[in-house]
mmCIF file of C-alpha atoms and ligand atoms in Angstrom:
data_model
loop_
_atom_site.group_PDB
_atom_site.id
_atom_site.type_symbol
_atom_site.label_atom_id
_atom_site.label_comp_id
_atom_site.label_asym_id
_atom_site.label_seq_id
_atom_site.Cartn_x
_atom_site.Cartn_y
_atom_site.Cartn_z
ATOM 1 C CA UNK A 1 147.078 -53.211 106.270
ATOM 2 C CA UNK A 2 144.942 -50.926 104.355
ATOM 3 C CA UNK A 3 144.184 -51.744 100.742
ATOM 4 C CA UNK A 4 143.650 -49.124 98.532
ATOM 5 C CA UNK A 5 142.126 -49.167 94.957
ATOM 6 C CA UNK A 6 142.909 -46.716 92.692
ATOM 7 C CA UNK A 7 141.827 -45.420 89.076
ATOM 8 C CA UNK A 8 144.117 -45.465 86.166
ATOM 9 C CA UNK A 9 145.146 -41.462 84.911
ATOM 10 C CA UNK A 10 144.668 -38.105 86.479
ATOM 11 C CA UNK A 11 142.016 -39.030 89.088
ATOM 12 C CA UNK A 12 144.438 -42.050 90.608
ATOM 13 C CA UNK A 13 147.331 -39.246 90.076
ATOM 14 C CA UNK A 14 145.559 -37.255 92.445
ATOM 15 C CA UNK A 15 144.458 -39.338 94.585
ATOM 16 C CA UNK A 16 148.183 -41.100 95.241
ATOM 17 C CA UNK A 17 149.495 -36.999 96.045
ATOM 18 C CA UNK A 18 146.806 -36.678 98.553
ATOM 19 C CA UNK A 19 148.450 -40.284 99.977
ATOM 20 C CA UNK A 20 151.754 -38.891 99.950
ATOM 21 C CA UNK A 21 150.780 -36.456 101.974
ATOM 22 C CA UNK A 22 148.990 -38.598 104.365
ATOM 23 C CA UNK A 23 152.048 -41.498 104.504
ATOM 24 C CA UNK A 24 154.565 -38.586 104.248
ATOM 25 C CA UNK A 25 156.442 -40.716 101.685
ATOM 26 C CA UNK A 26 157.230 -40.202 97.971
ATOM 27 C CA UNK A 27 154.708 -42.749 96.360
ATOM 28 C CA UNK A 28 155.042 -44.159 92.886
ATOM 29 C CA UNK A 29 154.094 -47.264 90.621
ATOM 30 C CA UNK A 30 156.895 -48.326 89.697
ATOM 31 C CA UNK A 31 157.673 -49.727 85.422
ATOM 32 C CA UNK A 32 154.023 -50.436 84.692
ATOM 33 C CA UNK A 33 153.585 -52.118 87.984
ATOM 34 C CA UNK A 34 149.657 -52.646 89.567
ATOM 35 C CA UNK A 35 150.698 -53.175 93.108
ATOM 36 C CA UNK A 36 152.294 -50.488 95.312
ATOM 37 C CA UNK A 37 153.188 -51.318 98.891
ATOM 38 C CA UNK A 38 154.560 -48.341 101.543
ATOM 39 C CA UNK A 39 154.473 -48.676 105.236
ATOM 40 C CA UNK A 40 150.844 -50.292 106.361
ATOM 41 C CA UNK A 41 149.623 -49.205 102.993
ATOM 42 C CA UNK A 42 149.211 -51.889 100.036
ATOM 43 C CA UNK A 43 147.994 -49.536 96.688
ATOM 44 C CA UNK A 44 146.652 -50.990 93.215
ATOM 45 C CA UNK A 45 146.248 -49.476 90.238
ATOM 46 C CA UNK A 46 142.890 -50.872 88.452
ATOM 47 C CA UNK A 47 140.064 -49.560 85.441
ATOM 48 C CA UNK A 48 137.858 -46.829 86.972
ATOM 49 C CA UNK A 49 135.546 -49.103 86.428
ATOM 50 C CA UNK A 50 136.203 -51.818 87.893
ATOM 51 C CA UNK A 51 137.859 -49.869 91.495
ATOM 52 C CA UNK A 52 134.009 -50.545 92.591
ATOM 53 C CA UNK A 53 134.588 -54.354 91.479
ATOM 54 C CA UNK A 54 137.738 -54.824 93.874
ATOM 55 C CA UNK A 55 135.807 -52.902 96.697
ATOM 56 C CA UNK A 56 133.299 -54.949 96.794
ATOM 57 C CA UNK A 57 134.830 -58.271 96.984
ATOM 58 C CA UNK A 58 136.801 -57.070 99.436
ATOM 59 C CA UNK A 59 140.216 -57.123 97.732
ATOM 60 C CA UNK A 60 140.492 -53.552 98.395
ATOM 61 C CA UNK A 61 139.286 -51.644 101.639
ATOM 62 C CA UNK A 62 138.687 -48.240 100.191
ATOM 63 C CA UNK A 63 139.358 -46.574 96.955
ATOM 64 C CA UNK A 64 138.466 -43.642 94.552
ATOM 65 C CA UNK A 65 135.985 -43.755 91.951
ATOM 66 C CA UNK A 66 134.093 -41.297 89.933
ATOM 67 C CA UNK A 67 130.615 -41.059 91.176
ATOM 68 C CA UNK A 68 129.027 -41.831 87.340
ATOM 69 C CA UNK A 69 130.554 -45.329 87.811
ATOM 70 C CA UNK A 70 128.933 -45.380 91.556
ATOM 71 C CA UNK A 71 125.277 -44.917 90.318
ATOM 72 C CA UNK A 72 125.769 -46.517 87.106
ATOM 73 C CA UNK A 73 126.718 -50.067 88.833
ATOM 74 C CA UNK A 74 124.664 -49.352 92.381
ATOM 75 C CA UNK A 75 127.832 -50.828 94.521
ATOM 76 C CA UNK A 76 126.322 -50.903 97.877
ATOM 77 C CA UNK A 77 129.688 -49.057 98.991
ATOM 78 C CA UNK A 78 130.385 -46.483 101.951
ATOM 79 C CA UNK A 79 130.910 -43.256 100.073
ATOM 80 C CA UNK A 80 133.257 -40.950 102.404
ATOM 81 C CA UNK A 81 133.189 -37.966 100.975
ATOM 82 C CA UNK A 82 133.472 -36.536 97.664
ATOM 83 C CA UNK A 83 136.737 -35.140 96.886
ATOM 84 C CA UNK A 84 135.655 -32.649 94.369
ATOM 85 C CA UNK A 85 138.063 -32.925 91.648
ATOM 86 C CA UNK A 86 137.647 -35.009 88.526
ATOM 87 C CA UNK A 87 134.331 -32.880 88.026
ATOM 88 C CA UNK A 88 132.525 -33.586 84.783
ATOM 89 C CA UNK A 89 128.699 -33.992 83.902
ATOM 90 C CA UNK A 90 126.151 -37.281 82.626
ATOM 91 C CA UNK A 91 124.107 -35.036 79.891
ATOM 92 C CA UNK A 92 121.926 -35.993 76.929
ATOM 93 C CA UNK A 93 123.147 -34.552 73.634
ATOM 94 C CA UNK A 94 121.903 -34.567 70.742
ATOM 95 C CA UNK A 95 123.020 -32.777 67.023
ATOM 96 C CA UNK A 96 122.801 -29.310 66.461
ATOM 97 C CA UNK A 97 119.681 -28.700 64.589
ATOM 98 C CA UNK A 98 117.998 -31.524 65.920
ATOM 99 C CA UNK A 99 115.015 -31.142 68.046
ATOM 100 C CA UNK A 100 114.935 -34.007 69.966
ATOM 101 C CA UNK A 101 110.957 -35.480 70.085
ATOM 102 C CA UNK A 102 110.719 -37.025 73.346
ATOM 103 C CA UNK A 103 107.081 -38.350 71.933
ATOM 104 C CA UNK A 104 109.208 -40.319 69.309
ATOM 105 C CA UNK A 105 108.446 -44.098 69.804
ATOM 106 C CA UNK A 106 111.826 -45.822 70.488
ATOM 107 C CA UNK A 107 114.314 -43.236 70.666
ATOM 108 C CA UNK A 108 117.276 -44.656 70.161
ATOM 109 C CA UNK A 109 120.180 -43.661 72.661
ATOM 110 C CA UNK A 110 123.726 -44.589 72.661
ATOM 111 C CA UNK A 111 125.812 -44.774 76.164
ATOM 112 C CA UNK A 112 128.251 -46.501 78.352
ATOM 113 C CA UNK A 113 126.003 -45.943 80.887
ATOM 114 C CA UNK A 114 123.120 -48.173 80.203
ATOM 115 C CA UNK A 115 121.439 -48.043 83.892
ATOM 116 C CA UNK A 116 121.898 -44.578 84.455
ATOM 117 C CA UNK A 117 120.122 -43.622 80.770
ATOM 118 C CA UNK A 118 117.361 -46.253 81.450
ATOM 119 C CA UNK A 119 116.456 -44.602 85.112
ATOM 120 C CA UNK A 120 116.768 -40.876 83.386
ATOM 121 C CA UNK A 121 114.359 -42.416 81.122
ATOM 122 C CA UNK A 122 112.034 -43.870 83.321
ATOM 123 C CA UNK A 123 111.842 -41.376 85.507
ATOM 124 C CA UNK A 124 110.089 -39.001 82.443
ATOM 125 C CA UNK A 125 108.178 -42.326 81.382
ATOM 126 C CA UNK A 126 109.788 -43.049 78.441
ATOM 127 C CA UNK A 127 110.909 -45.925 77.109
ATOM 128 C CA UNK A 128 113.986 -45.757 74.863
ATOM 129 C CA UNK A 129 116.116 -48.368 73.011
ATOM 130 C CA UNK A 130 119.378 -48.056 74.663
ATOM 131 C CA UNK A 131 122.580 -48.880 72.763
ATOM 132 C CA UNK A 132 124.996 -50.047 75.122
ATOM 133 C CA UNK A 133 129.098 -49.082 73.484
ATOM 134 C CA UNK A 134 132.253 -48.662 75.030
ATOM 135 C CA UNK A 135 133.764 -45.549 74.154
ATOM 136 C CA UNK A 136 133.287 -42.930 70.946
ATOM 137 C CA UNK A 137 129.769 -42.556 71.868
ATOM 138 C CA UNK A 138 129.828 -39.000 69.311
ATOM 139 C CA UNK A 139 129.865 -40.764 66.921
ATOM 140 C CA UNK A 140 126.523 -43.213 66.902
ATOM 141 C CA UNK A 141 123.763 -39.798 66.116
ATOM 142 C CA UNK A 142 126.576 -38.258 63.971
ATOM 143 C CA UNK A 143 125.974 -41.939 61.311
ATOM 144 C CA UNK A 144 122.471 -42.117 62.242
ATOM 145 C CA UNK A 145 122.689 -44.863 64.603
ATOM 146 C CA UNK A 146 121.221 -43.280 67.448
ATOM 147 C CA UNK A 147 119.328 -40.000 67.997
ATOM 148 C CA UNK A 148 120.422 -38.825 71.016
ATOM 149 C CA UNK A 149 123.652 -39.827 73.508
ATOM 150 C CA UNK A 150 124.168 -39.659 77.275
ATOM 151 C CA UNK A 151 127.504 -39.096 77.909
ATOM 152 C CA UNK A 152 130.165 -37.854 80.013
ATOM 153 C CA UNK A 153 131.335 -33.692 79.225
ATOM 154 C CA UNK A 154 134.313 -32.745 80.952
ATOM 155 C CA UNK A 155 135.467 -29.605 78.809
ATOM 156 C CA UNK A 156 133.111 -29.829 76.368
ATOM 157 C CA UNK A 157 135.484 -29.871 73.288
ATOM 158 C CA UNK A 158 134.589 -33.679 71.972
ATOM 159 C CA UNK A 159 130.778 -33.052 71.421
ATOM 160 C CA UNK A 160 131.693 -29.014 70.003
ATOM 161 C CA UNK A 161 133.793 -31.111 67.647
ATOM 162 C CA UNK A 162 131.611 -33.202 66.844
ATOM 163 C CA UNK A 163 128.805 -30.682 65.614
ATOM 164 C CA UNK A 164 126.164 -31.579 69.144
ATOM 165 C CA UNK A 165 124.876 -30.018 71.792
ATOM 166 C CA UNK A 166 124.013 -30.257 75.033
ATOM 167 C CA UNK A 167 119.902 -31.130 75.860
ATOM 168 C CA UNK A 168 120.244 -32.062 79.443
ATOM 169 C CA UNK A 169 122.380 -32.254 82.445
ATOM 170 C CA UNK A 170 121.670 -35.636 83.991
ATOM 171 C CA UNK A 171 124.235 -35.480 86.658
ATOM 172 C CA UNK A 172 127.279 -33.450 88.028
ATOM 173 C CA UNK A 173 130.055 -36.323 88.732
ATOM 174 C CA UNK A 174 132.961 -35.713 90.630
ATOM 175 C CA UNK A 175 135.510 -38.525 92.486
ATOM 176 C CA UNK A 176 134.590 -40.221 95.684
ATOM 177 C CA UNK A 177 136.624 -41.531 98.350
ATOM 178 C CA UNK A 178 134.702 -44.780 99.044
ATOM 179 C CA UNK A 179 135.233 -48.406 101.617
ATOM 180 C CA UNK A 180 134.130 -51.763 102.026
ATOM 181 C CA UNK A 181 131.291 -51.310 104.437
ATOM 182 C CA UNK A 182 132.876 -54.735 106.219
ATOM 183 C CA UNK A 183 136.230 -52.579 105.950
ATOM 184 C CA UNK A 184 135.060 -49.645 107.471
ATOM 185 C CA UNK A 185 133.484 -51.382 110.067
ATOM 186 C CA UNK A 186 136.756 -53.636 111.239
ATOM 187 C CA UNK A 187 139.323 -50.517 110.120
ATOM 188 C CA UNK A 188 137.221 -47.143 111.034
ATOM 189 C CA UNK A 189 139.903 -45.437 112.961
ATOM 190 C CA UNK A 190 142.207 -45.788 110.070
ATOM 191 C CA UNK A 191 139.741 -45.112 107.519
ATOM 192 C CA UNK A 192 138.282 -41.975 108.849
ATOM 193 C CA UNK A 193 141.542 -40.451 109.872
ATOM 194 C CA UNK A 194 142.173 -41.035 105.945
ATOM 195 C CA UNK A 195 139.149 -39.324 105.342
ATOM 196 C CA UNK A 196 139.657 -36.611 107.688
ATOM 197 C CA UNK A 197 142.874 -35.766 105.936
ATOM 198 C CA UNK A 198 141.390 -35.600 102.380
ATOM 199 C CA UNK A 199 138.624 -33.480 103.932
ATOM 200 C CA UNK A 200 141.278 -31.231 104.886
ATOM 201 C CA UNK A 201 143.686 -31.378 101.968
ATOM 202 C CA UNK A 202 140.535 -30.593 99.596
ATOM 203 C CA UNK A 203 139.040 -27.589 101.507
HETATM 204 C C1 LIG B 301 135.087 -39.206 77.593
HETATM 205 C C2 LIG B 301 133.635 -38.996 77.259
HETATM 206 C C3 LIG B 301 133.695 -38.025 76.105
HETATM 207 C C4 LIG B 301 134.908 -37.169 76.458
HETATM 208 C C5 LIG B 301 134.458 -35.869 77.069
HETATM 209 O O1 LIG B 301 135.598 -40.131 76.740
HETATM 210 O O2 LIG B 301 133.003 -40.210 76.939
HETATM 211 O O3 LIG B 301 133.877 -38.694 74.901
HETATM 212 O O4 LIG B 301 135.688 -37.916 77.417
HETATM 213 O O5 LIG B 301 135.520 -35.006 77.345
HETATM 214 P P1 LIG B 301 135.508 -33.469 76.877
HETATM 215 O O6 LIG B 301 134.169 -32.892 77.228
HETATM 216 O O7 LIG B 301 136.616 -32.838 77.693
HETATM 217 O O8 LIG B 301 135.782 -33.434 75.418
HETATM 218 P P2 LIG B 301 137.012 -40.813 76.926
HETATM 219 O O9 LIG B 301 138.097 -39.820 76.709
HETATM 220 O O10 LIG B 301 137.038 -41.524 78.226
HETATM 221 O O11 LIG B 301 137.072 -41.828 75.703
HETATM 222 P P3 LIG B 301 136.008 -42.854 75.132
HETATM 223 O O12 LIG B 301 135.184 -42.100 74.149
HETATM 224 O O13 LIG B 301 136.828 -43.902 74.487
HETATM 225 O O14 LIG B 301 135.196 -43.376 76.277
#
């Protein structure tokens, strides 16, 4: 039995078509259902975040997870191979108009990604005050809360609309197919045939 993990939206989405293809069977969570069994094939539908969390305890063998969630939580995972959709970038923003004064004691930054803002930070030697929130992360420089963001772009649209602008790209993100290392150790046959076929589903 593999165990899959997968993330909730258009990333899981994909990921469960690729399956189909791979099981050759029609694959679907059924009325708001988490757990999906087919053939040798148990599937479960969790937060993106927290597909790294089921990994690594072992209640899933492999799964798909955006690579900002990898390096933001520092799973010690086996990452297959990157599947190259669900591409987006980590960037600092900042408002338009705003020169943002890396010399300014305690800039304050607002994220969901607290570890990957304090390494792009230490990495210039700075120190910043990060502000860890959960989601709406525009918003904290637009009311003065913070002075910069580093935050996930995907189209764009959300920081356009929101009057900032783009000061760095910290990271291009895209989904990985990724396994237990105890998994992929005990199940490697299985695990790299799966791999194989996303390789060549995704060429
Ligand atoms: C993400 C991200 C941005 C937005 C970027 O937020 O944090 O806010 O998507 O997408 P865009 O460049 O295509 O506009 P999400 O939709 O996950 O909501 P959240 O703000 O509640 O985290």
């Amino acid at each position: 039995m593999i165990k899959v993990a997968l993330p909730k939206g258009r990333i899981g989405e994909k990921a469960l078509e690729v399956f189909e293809g791979f099981l050759q069977e029609k694959l679907c969570f059924e009325n708001r259902k988490l757990i999906l069994q087919k053939n040798d094939f148990c599937f479960m539908l969790v937060r993106n975040q927290d597909v790294p969390v089921y990994i690594k305890r072992g209640a899933a063998d492999i799964g798909v997870v955006g690579l900002d969630v990898l390096e933001e939580q520092q799973s010690p995972l086996v990452r297959l191979l990157d599947l190259g959709f669900g591409r987006c970038k980590v960037v600092l923003g900042s408002p338009n108009g705003y020169v943002l004064d890396f010399s300014k004691p305690n800039l304050k930054i607002a994220t969901k990604m607290e570890n990957i803002t304090k390494t792009f930070f230490a990495r210039k030697a700075l120190s910043v005050e990060v502000i860890k929130l959960y989601g709406s992360i525009e918003l904290a420089p637009l009311v003065g809360m913070a002075d910069a963001i580093v935050d996930l772009v995907e189209t764009g649209d959300t920081m356009r609309q929101n009057n900032l602008k783009v000061d760095e790209v910290i990271m291009e993100v895209s989904a990985y197919l990724v396994a237990n290392p105890n998994s992929f150790y005990s199940q490697k046959i299985k695990i790299l045939k799966i791999r194989d076929f996303f390789k060549n589903r995704i060429k």
